[in-house]
Coordinates of C-alpha atoms in Angstrom, one line a residue:
M24 CA 21.9 6.4 -15.4
S25 CA 19.7 9.4 -16.0
A26 CA 16.8 10.2 -13.7
T27 CA 13.3 10.0 -15.0
N28 CA 11.6 13.3 -15.2
T29 CA 8.3 14.0 -13.4
T30 CA 5.9 13.4 -16.2
Q31 CA 2.8 12.5 -14.3
L32 CA 0.6 15.4 -15.3
T33 CA -2.5 17.0 -13.8
K34 CA -3.5 18.1 -17.3
A35 CA -3.0 16.8 -20.8
P36 CA 0.4 18.0 -21.8
Q37 CA 1.1 20.6 -24.4
K38 CA 4.3 19.3 -26.1
V39 CA 5.8 18.3 -22.7
K40 CA 9.3 16.8 -22.8
G41 CA 9.5 13.2 -21.7
P42 CA 12.4 11.6 -19.9
R43 CA 14.2 10.8 -23.1
G44 CA 13.8 14.3 -24.6
I45 CA 10.9 13.2 -26.8
A46 CA 7.8 15.4 -26.7
Y47 CA 4.5 13.7 -25.8
N48 CA 1.8 13.9 -28.5
P49 CA -1.0 15.8 -26.6
R50 CA -3.8 14.2 -28.6
F51 CA -2.5 10.7 -28.0
Y52 CA -2.0 11.4 -24.3
R53 CA -5.5 12.8 -24.0
A54 CA -6.9 9.7 -25.7
L55 CA -5.2 7.5 -23.2
E56 CA -6.7 9.6 -20.4
I57 CA -10.2 9.0 -21.9
F58 CA -9.8 5.3 -22.5
P59 CA -10.1 3.8 -18.9
G60 CA -13.2 5.8 -18.2
F61 CA -14.7 4.9 -21.6
L62 CA -13.9 1.2 -21.0
T63 CA -15.5 1.3 -17.5
W64 CA -18.7 3.0 -18.6
S65 CA -19.0 0.6 -21.6
I66 CA -18.9 -2.3 -19.1
V67 CA -21.4 -0.6 -16.7
L68 CA -23.9 0.1 -19.5
A69 CA -23.3 -3.2 -21.4
P70 CA -26.3 -5.0 -19.9
F71 CA -28.7 -2.4 -21.2
Y72 CA -27.5 -3.1 -24.7
L73 CA -26.7 -6.9 -24.6
S74 CA -30.0 -7.7 -22.8
F75 CA -31.7 -6.9 -26.2
V76 CA -29.2 -7.9 -28.9
A77 CA -27.6 -11.0 -27.2
P78 CA -29.4 -12.0 -24.0
V79 CA -28.3 -15.6 -24.1
F80 CA -24.7 -14.8 -24.7
F81 CA -24.9 -12.2 -21.9
A82 CA -26.4 -14.7 -19.5
Y83 CA -23.5 -17.1 -20.0
A84 CA -21.0 -14.3 -19.7
I85 CA -22.5 -13.4 -16.3
I86 CA -22.2 -17.0 -15.1
A87 CA -18.6 -17.1 -16.3
F88 CA -17.9 -13.9 -14.4
D89 CA -19.5 -15.2 -11.2
L90 CA -17.4 -18.3 -11.4
Y91 CA -14.3 -16.2 -11.9
W92 CA -15.3 -14.1 -8.8
L93 CA -15.8 -17.3 -6.8
L94 CA -12.2 -18.4 -7.7
K95 CA -10.9 -14.9 -6.9
S96 CA -12.7 -15.0 -3.6
V97 CA -11.0 -18.3 -2.7
R98 CA -7.6 -16.9 -3.8
M99 CA -8.1 -13.8 -1.7
S100 CA -9.1 -15.8 1.4
Y101 CA -6.0 -18.0 1.0
G102 CA -3.8 -14.9 0.5
L103 CA -5.3 -13.2 3.6
I104 CA -4.7 -16.3 5.8
L105 CA -1.1 -16.6 4.4
A106 CA -0.4 -12.9 5.0
Y107 CA -1.7 -13.1 8.5
R108 CA 0.6 -16.1 9.3
R109 CA 3.6 -14.2 7.9
Y110 CA 2.6 -11.1 9.9
K111 CA 2.4 -13.2 13.1
S112 CA 5.8 -14.8 12.3
A113 CA 7.4 -11.4 11.7
K114 CA 5.9 -10.0 14.9
E115 CA 7.5 -12.7 16.9
F116 CA 10.8 -12.8 15.1
D117 CA 14.0 -11.5 16.8
W118 CA 15.0 -8.9 14.3
G119 CA 17.6 -7.4 16.6
K120 CA 19.4 -10.7 16.6
R121 CA 19.2 -10.8 12.8
M122 CA 20.8 -7.4 12.5
D123 CA 23.6 -8.5 14.8
Q124 CA 24.2 -11.5 12.5
L125 CA 24.3 -9.3 9.4
N126 CA 26.9 -7.1 11.1
D127 CA 29.3 -10.1 11.3
I128 CA 28.0 -12.9 9.0
E129 CA 31.1 -15.1 9.2
G130 CA 31.1 -14.9 13.0
A131 CA 27.4 -15.6 13.2
L132 CA 27.6 -18.5 10.9
A133 CA 30.5 -20.1 12.8
D134 CA 28.6 -19.6 16.1
C135 CA 25.4 -21.1 14.7
T136 CA 27.2 -24.0 13.1
S137 CA 29.0 -24.7 16.4
Q138 CA 25.8 -24.7 18.4
Y139 CA 24.0 -26.9 15.9
N140 CA 26.7 -29.5 15.8
S141 CA 26.9 -29.7 19.5
K142 CA 23.2 -30.7 19.8
H143 CA 21.5 -33.9 19.1
R144 CA 19.7 -33.5 15.7
L145 CA 16.3 -35.1 15.3
S146 CA 14.1 -35.6 12.2
L147 CA 10.8 -33.8 11.8
S148 CA 9.3 -37.0 10.4
A149 CA 9.6 -38.6 13.8
L150 CA 8.1 -35.7 15.8
L151 CA 4.8 -37.4 16.6
S152 CA 6.5 -40.3 18.3
F153 CA 8.6 -38.0 20.5
S154 CA 7.7 -36.8 24.0
P155 CA 6.8 -33.1 24.2
T156 CA 10.3 -32.3 25.4
A157 CA 11.9 -34.2 22.6
R158 CA 9.5 -32.6 20.1
E159 CA 10.3 -29.1 21.3
K160 CA 14.1 -29.9 21.0
A161 CA 13.7 -31.2 17.5
I162 CA 11.8 -28.1 16.4
R163 CA 14.4 -25.9 18.0
D164 CA 17.2 -27.8 16.1
K165 CA 15.3 -27.6 12.9
T166 CA 14.9 -23.8 13.3
M167 CA 18.6 -23.6 14.0
R168 CA 19.3 -25.5 10.8
A169 CA 17.1 -23.1 8.8
D170 CA 19.0 -20.2 10.4
M171 CA 22.3 -21.7 9.5
T172 CA 21.2 -22.3 5.9
Y173 CA 20.1 -18.6 5.7
L174 CA 23.5 -17.4 6.9
E175 CA 25.3 -19.8 4.5
N176 CA 23.4 -18.3 1.6
L177 CA 24.2 -14.7 2.7
N178 CA 27.9 -15.6 3.2
E179 CA 28.2 -16.6 -0.4
H180 CA 27.6 -13.1 -1.6
K181 CA 28.6 -11.2 1.6
G182 CA 30.6 -8.7 -0.5
L183 CA 27.3 -7.3 -1.9
L184 CA 25.6 -6.9 1.5
L185 CA 25.5 -4.0 3.9
R186 CA 26.1 -3.9 7.6
P187 CA 23.1 -2.7 9.6
A188 CA 25.5 -0.8 11.8
D189 CA 26.2 1.5 8.8
I190 CA 22.5 2.2 8.1
Y191 CA 20.6 5.3 8.9
Q192 CA 16.8 5.8 8.7
L193 CA 15.4 9.0 7.3
I194 CA 11.8 9.6 8.2
V195 CA 9.9 12.2 6.2
M196 CA 6.5 13.0 7.8
P197 CA 4.3 15.5 5.9
S198 CA 1.6 17.5 7.8
Y199 CA -0.8 20.0 6.5
I200 CA -2.0 21.4 9.9
V201 CA 0.1 20.1 12.8
D202 CA -2.0 18.6 15.6
F203 CA -0.1 17.5 18.8
D204 CA -2.7 14.8 19.5
I205 CA -2.1 13.1 16.1
V206 CA 1.6 13.9 15.4
R207 CA 3.2 13.3 18.8
P208 CA 2.0 9.7 19.2
S209 CA 3.5 8.9 15.8
I210 CA 6.8 10.4 16.7
E211 CA 6.8 8.5 20.0
A212 CA 6.2 5.3 18.1
V213 CA 9.4 5.9 16.2
K214 CA 11.3 6.9 19.3
N215 CA 10.1 3.8 21.3
S216 CA 10.6 1.2 18.5
L217 CA 13.2 -1.5 18.9
Y218 CA 15.7 0.5 16.9
D219 CA 18.3 2.9 18.0
P220 CA 16.7 6.4 17.6
K221 CA 20.2 7.9 17.3
K222 CA 20.3 6.2 13.9
V223 CA 17.1 8.0 12.9
I224 CA 16.9 11.3 11.1
F225 CA 13.4 12.8 11.5
V226 CA 12.0 15.4 9.2
L227 CA 8.6 17.0 10.0
A228 CA 7.5 18.5 6.7
Y229 CA 4.8 21.1 7.4
E230 CA 3.0 23.3 5.0
E231 CA 3.2 27.1 5.0
R232 CA -0.5 27.3 4.1
G233 CA -1.3 25.5 7.4
G234 CA -0.9 28.8 9.1
K235 CA 1.2 30.3 11.9
E236 CA -0.3 28.1 14.7
S237 CA 0.7 25.0 12.8
E238 CA 4.2 26.3 12.2
K239 CA 4.5 27.1 15.9
K240 CA 3.5 23.5 16.8
A241 CA 6.0 22.0 14.3
L242 CA 8.8 24.1 15.7
T243 CA 7.8 23.1 19.3
L244 CA 8.0 19.4 18.3
A245 CA 11.4 19.9 16.7
K246 CA 12.7 21.4 19.9
E247 CA 11.0 18.8 22.1
Y248 CA 12.6 15.9 20.2
A249 CA 15.9 17.4 19.2
D250 CA 17.9 15.2 21.6
D251 CA 16.0 12.0 21.0
F252 CA 17.1 11.3 17.4
A253 CA 20.3 11.7 15.3
Y254 CA 18.7 14.8 14.0
F255 CA 15.2 16.3 14.1
E256 CA 14.2 19.2 11.9
A257 CA 10.8 20.8 11.0
I258 CA 11.0 22.0 7.4
K259 CA 8.4 24.4 6.0
H260 CA 7.2 23.8 2.5
P261 CA 6.5 27.2 0.9
D262 CA 3.1 27.6 -0.8
G263 CA 2.8 28.4 -4.5
I264 CA 6.0 27.0 -5.9
P265 CA 5.7 27.1 -9.7
G266 CA 5.1 23.8 -11.3
E267 CA 3.9 22.1 -8.1
L268 CA 0.5 20.7 -7.3
R269 CA -0.4 21.4 -3.7
G270 CA 0.0 18.1 -1.9
K271 CA 2.0 15.4 -0.2
G272 CA 4.4 14.7 -3.1
A273 CA 5.6 18.2 -3.4
N274 CA 5.9 18.6 0.4
I275 CA 8.0 15.5 1.0
T276 CA 10.1 16.2 -2.1
Y277 CA 10.9 19.7 -0.9
A278 CA 11.8 18.4 2.6
A279 CA 14.0 15.6 1.4
K280 CA 15.9 18.0 -0.9
Q281 CA 16.4 20.4 2.0
I282 CA 17.8 17.7 4.3
L283 CA 20.1 16.2 1.7
P284 CA 22.9 18.8 2.2
W285 CA 23.0 18.0 5.9
I286 CA 23.3 14.2 5.1
T287 CA 26.1 14.9 2.6
Q288 CA 27.9 17.2 5.2
K289 CA 27.8 14.4 7.7
G290 CA 29.5 12.1 5.2
Y291 CA 26.6 9.6 5.0
N292 CA 26.5 7.4 1.9
P293 CA 23.0 7.9 0.3
S294 CA 23.1 4.1 -0.4
N295 CA 23.2 3.6 3.4
V296 CA 20.2 5.8 4.1
I297 CA 16.7 4.2 4.0
V298 CA 13.9 6.7 3.5
T299 CA 10.4 6.0 4.9
T300 CA 7.5 8.3 4.3
L301 CA 5.0 8.4 7.2
D302 CA 1.7 10.3 7.3
E303 CA 1.2 12.2 10.5
D304 CA -1.2 9.5 11.9
N305 CA 1.2 6.6 11.1
R306 CA 2.5 4.6 14.0
V307 CA 5.3 2.1 13.2
D308 CA 5.4 -1.3 14.8
Q309 CA 8.3 -1.7 17.2
N310 CA 10.0 -4.1 14.8
Y311 CA 9.5 -2.1 11.6
F312 CA 12.9 -0.4 11.3
A313 CA 14.8 -3.5 12.2
A314 CA 12.9 -5.7 9.7
L315 CA 13.3 -3.0 7.0
T316 CA 17.0 -2.8 7.7
V317 CA 17.4 -6.6 7.4
A318 CA 15.5 -6.6 4.1
Y319 CA 17.5 -3.7 2.7
C320 CA 20.9 -4.9 3.8
S321 CA 20.5 -8.5 2.6
D322 CA 19.2 -7.5 -0.9
P323 CA 22.1 -7.1 -3.4
N324 CA 19.8 -5.2 -5.7
R325 CA 18.5 -2.9 -3.0
L326 CA 18.6 0.3 -5.0
H327 CA 16.2 -1.2 -7.5
R328 CA 13.7 -2.0 -4.8
S329 CA 10.9 -0.3 -2.8
F330 CA 10.0 -1.8 0.5
Q331 CA 6.3 -2.1 1.5
P332 CA 5.2 -2.7 5.1
I333 CA 1.6 -3.9 5.9
V334 CA -0.7 -0.9 6.1
M335 CA -3.2 -1.5 8.8
F336 CA -6.0 1.1 9.5
L337 CA -6.4 0.1 13.2
N338 CA -5.3 3.1 15.4
N339 CA -8.8 4.3 16.1
I340 CA -10.8 1.4 14.8
W341 CA -12.9 1.2 18.0
D342 CA -13.9 4.8 17.6
A343 CA -14.7 4.9 13.9
A344 CA -18.3 4.6 12.6
A345 CA -19.3 1.1 11.4
P346 CA -19.2 1.8 7.7
M347 CA -15.7 3.3 8.1
R348 CA -14.6 0.3 10.1
V349 CA -15.6 -2.1 7.3
I350 CA -13.8 0.0 4.8
A351 CA -10.7 0.3 7.0
S352 CA -10.6 -3.5 7.5
G353 CA -11.1 -4.1 3.8
N354 CA -8.3 -1.7 2.9
S355 CA -6.0 -3.5 5.4
F356 CA -6.9 -6.9 4.0
W357 CA -6.4 -5.7 0.4
N358 CA -2.8 -4.6 1.3
M359 CA -2.2 -7.9 3.1
V360 CA -3.3 -10.0 0.2
E361 CA -1.2 -8.0 -2.2
M362 CA 1.8 -8.6 0.0
T363 CA 1.6 -12.3 -0.9
R364 CA 1.9 -11.5 -4.6
P365 CA 5.1 -9.4 -4.9
H366 CA 4.8 -9.4 -8.7
R367 CA 1.6 -7.3 -8.3
L368 CA 2.7 -5.3 -5.3
R369 CA 3.0 -1.5 -5.6
N370 CA 3.9 1.3 -3.3
F371 CA 1.0 2.3 -1.1
A372 CA 0.7 4.9 1.6
S373 CA 3.7 4.4 3.9
H374 CA 6.7 2.9 2.0
A375 CA 10.5 2.9 2.0
Q376 CA 13.2 3.3 -0.6
G377 CA 17.0 3.9 -0.5
L378 CA 18.0 7.6 -0.6
Q379 CA 20.2 6.9 -3.6
S380 CA 17.2 5.5 -5.4
L381 CA 15.2 8.6 -4.7
I382 CA 18.0 10.8 -5.9
D383 CA 18.0 8.8 -9.1
T384 CA 14.3 9.4 -9.7
D385 CA 14.5 13.1 -8.5
F386 CA 12.5 12.1 -5.4
W387 CA 8.7 11.9 -5.6
T388 CA 6.4 13.5 -8.1
V389 CA 5.4 17.1 -7.4
T390 CA 2.5 17.1 -10.0
S391 CA 0.3 14.2 -8.9
V392 CA -1.9 13.5 -5.9
V393 CA -0.8 9.8 -6.0
E394 CA 2.8 10.1 -5.2
D395 CA 3.0 6.6 -3.7
G396 CA 1.8 4.5 -6.6
H397 CA 3.4 6.8 -9.1
Q398 CA 6.8 6.4 -7.5
F399 CA 6.8 2.8 -8.5
W400 CA 6.4 3.7 -12.1
R401 CA 9.0 6.4 -11.9
S402 CA 11.5 3.9 -10.5
Y403 CA 10.4 1.2 -13.0
F404 CA 11.2 3.4 -16.0
T405 CA 14.3 4.9 -14.5
Y406 CA 15.8 1.5 -14.0
D407 CA 14.5 0.2 -17.3
G408 CA 12.1 -2.3 -15.8
D409 CA 14.5 -3.6 -13.2
H410 CA 12.5 -2.5 -10.2
S411 CA 10.1 -4.3 -7.8
V412 CA 8.5 -3.9 -4.4
V413 CA 9.6 -6.1 -1.5
P414 CA 7.0 -7.0 1.1
V415 CA 8.0 -6.3 4.7
Y416 CA 5.6 -8.1 7.0
T417 CA 5.7 -5.7 9.9
P418 CA 2.9 -3.2 10.1
I419 CA 2.6 0.6 10.1
Y420 CA -0.7 1.5 11.8
H421 CA -3.0 4.2 10.3
D422 CA -6.1 5.9 11.4
A423 CA -9.5 5.0 10.0
I424 CA -11.5 8.1 8.8
L425 CA -12.9 9.9 11.7
A426 CA -14.2 13.5 11.6
D427 CA -16.3 15.5 14.1
S428 CA -19.6 14.7 12.4
Y429 CA -21.0 11.8 10.3
R430 CA -21.4 14.0 7.3
K431 CA -17.7 15.0 7.3
T432 CA -16.7 11.5 8.0
F433 CA -18.6 10.0 5.1
K434 CA -17.4 12.8 2.8
G435 CA -13.8 12.4 4.0
Q436 CA -13.9 8.6 3.3
F437 CA -15.3 9.0 -0.2
V438 CA -12.7 11.7 -1.0
Q439 CA -9.8 9.5 0.3
L440 CA -10.9 6.6 -1.8
R441 CA -11.4 8.8 -4.8
R442 CA -7.8 10.1 -4.4
W443 CA -6.5 6.6 -4.3
A444 CA -8.5 5.8 -7.4
W445 CA -6.9 8.7 -9.1
G446 CA -4.0 6.4 -9.6
I447 CA -5.6 5.5 -12.9
S448 CA -4.1 8.8 -14.1
D449 CA -0.8 6.8 -14.3
F450 CA -2.2 4.9 -17.2
P451 CA -1.3 7.4 -20.0
Y452 CA 2.1 7.9 -18.4
V453 CA 2.8 4.2 -18.3
V454 CA 1.7 3.6 -21.9
T455 CA 3.8 6.5 -23.3
E456 CA 6.9 5.7 -21.3
S457 CA 6.5 2.0 -22.3
I458 CA 6.5 3.0 -26.0
K459 CA 9.6 5.1 -25.6
N460 CA 11.7 2.8 -23.5
K461 CA 12.9 0.0 -25.8
R462 CA 15.2 -1.5 -23.1
I463 CA 12.3 -3.1 -21.2
P464 CA 11.1 -6.4 -22.6
F465 CA 7.9 -6.0 -24.5
W466 CA 5.8 -8.5 -22.7
N467 CA 6.9 -7.2 -19.3
K468 CA 5.5 -3.8 -20.3
V469 CA 2.3 -5.3 -21.6
V470 CA 1.7 -7.3 -18.4
Q471 CA 2.5 -4.3 -16.1
T472 CA 0.2 -2.0 -18.1
F473 CA -2.6 -4.5 -18.2
R474 CA -2.4 -5.0 -14.4
L475 CA -2.7 -1.3 -13.9
L476 CA -5.7 -0.9 -16.1
E477 CA -7.5 -4.1 -15.0
G478 CA -7.1 -3.3 -11.4
H479 CA -8.8 0.1 -11.7
V480 CA -11.5 -1.0 -14.1
S481 CA -12.4 -4.0 -11.8
W482 CA -12.4 -1.6 -8.9
A483 CA -15.2 0.5 -10.5
T484 CA -17.2 -2.3 -12.3
A485 CA -17.0 -5.6 -10.4
P486 CA -19.3 -4.6 -7.5
L487 CA -21.9 -3.3 -10.0
I488 CA -21.7 -6.4 -12.1
L489 CA -22.4 -8.5 -9.0
L490 CA -25.2 -6.2 -8.0
Y491 CA -27.5 -6.0 -11.0
Y492 CA -26.2 -7.8 -14.1
A493 CA -28.0 -11.1 -13.4
W494 CA -31.5 -9.8 -13.0
L495 CA -31.5 -6.6 -15.2
P496 CA -32.1 -8.4 -18.6
L497 CA -35.2 -10.1 -17.0
V498 CA -36.6 -6.7 -16.0
I499 CA -35.9 -4.6 -19.2
N500 CA -36.4 -7.2 -21.9
P501 CA -39.9 -8.7 -22.0
G502 CA -39.0 -11.2 -24.7
Y503 CA -36.2 -12.5 -22.6
R504 CA -38.7 -13.7 -19.9
S505 CA -39.9 -16.6 -22.1
I506 CA -36.4 -18.1 -22.0
V507 CA -35.9 -20.7 -19.2
L508 CA -32.3 -19.5 -18.7
A509 CA -33.7 -16.0 -17.9
H510 CA -35.3 -17.3 -14.7
Q511 CA -32.4 -19.7 -13.9
L512 CA -29.7 -17.0 -14.2
P513 CA -30.5 -15.0 -11.0
V514 CA -30.8 -18.3 -9.0
M515 CA -27.5 -19.7 -10.4
A516 CA -25.7 -16.4 -9.8
S517 CA -27.1 -16.2 -6.3
R518 CA -25.8 -19.7 -5.4
I519 CA -22.4 -19.1 -6.9
L520 CA -22.0 -15.8 -5.0
T521 CA -23.2 -17.5 -1.8
F522 CA -20.3 -19.9 -2.1
A523 CA -18.1 -16.9 -2.7
T524 CA -19.1 -15.3 0.6
V525 CA -17.3 -18.1 2.4
G526 CA -14.3 -15.9 2.1
L527 CA -16.1 -13.3 4.2
F528 CA -15.8 -15.5 7.3
S529 CA -12.1 -15.6 7.1
S530 CA -12.1 -11.8 6.8
I531 CA -14.3 -11.5 10.0
W532 CA -12.1 -14.0 11.9
I533 CA -8.9 -12.2 11.0
S534 CA -10.4 -8.8 11.7
L535 CA -11.1 -9.9 15.2
L536 CA -7.6 -11.3 15.6
L537 CA -6.1 -8.0 14.5
L538 CA -8.2 -5.8 16.8
P539 CA -6.2 -3.7 19.2
P540 CA -7.1 -3.8 22.9
R541 CA -10.6 -2.5 23.6
P542 CA -10.5 1.1 25.1
A543 CA -11.9 1.2 28.7
R544 CA -14.6 3.7 27.6
Y545 CA -16.3 0.9 25.6
K546 CA -18.3 -2.0 27.1
R547 CA -17.9 -5.5 25.9
R548 CA -21.0 -5.2 23.9
R549 CA -19.1 -3.0 21.5
L550 CA -17.6 -6.2 20.1
V551 CA -21.1 -7.2 18.9
S552 CA -21.2 -4.2 16.6
M553 CA -17.7 -5.2 15.4
L554 CA -19.3 -8.4 14.1
A555 CA -22.6 -6.9 12.9
Q556 CA -20.8 -4.2 10.9
W557 CA -20.0 -6.7 8.1
V558 CA -23.6 -6.7 6.9
L559 CA -22.7 -3.2 5.5
L560 CA -20.0 -4.7 3.2
P561 CA -22.2 -4.6 0.0
F562 CA -23.2 -1.0 0.7
T563 CA -19.6 0.2 1.4
T564 CA -18.2 -1.6 -1.5
I565 CA -20.6 0.0 -3.9
A566 CA -21.3 3.5 -2.4
F567 CA -17.6 4.2 -1.5
G568 CA -15.4 1.8 -3.5
A569 CA -17.0 1.5 -6.9
M570 CA -18.5 5.0 -6.9
A571 CA -15.2 6.6 -5.9
A572 CA -13.3 4.7 -8.7
L573 CA -16.0 5.5 -11.2
N574 CA -15.9 9.2 -10.2
A575 CA -12.1 9.4 -10.6
Q576 CA -12.1 7.7 -14.0
T577 CA -15.0 9.9 -15.2
R578 CA -13.2 13.1 -14.0
L579 CA -10.1 12.0 -15.9
M580 CA -12.1 11.2 -19.0
L581 CA -13.8 14.6 -18.9
G582 CA -10.5 16.4 -18.3
K583 CA -11.5 17.5 -14.7
Y584 CA -8.0 17.2 -13.2
R585 CA -7.1 17.0 -9.6
E586 CA -5.5 20.4 -8.9
E587 CA -4.9 19.9 -5.2
F588 CA -4.3 17.0 -2.7
D589 CA -7.5 16.1 -0.8
V590 CA -6.5 16.2 2.8
T591 CA -8.0 13.4 4.9
P592 CA -9.8 14.6 8.0
K593 CA -8.2 13.3 11.2
S594 CA -9.4 13.7 14.8
V595 CA -8.8 12.0 18.1
K596 CA -11.7 10.9 20.3
K597 CA -11.0 11.7 23.9

């Protein structure tokens, strides 16, 4: 199977060859770049037009949208609670035992069956009538039965599975300017996880443009951790390689290609190597690699999968400013909710994929600032639609935005969200590739393309619709004020949205449950601000979320392309 070429472009292509050797039509591609921004601005400006030509129709449309938002809020609250329960279950699960079982499925199944048959089995329907001791025993037996069923299912296709003992983990960690205070704790988290570090290959991918001091620190870390892992290397990404956009994708692709000969020399099968990309502030949960290994080894179609952990922006949540805490929590919750809908799940931030899969796609894109989301589409078209993302309910902890001043912090947060929103630049790529690839079912391509477009357009427009659509016609159209519906609409919209805010309470509750231990430098009253911060949600959603998405789509529409990866400011409060 041929690899998909890197066709995510920073500029409208001039007869650029596609993955099938067919040249893109630059005018058509450019029209596709314009379309999302045009659609978004049409929705944003619609009330100024519809308030005069069709005010009644517009009023009913607003009510319908508010009801839709109410249902969506309920669905998101349910998804968040479900994701939290799965997260807690994954945190408490014995992943080491599961890896041992996968190493010898037949032996594990025989042992589990023997233990189960030797115990007295009780029905869950009678639990309430049992004493606490009997109830505990019944639950234990039921869990054992579920474990036995799981092993029986694996045993039926054991020839397609891998043994965890044969798996190696490859970590690629890009860094622009290496900072010991940020990078070292992330390396330590990998080293101290409940996974054998001698089965981990660690690559610190640093940039030449970071300067000599950064290079010196990278080489110091390579020397410091040389004996802690199977292999540790600091690889310098040269600046100014033709055809590359300065950024994370180019850096990690260069590093992975440089380490590949070492992996081949060692005789490791690329299908037995799992690659995880970690930003320099990312700290893995102690169960992450074990849970990832189990998911990878037990999936017969593993090479057509990406694996997505829960991304939680909690490392420095106590230190971050209140608006940044709200945004960080919201970003964590969005990722958790998406985990419960695998059909919508896409690569985001830290993610994993088999090394052979990355070889098939020529690694990550070197011409886009959104290498994570774009990698899904590269894999999707490389494998003719046979690609999906598997949720792994163990977290990787990220930093919330924190710079040395409020101005830099606010700017850094906006730039980060704008970079994520630049994922809309995948839209023309997805449409053109969908047209060319006839092997993917038509409706599959339509649904996937619609989800991409709808997600980004809603990101930019939904907060604005909720903000001013209900009352704007009443303000700008004097004739509309004589209609009874004109005065009822703001009231009805307000009541509907009040019900929708019920979901906010589940967000607040789970945000408190997820909080890491309070640093000793903060008094207990700091927790009060953690609760009060949520009054900022409307402000952060519009000023940072909607405006960042609107900015990204407008820039793409006007042809103001992203020429360089916007580095997120990171600092440690001591």
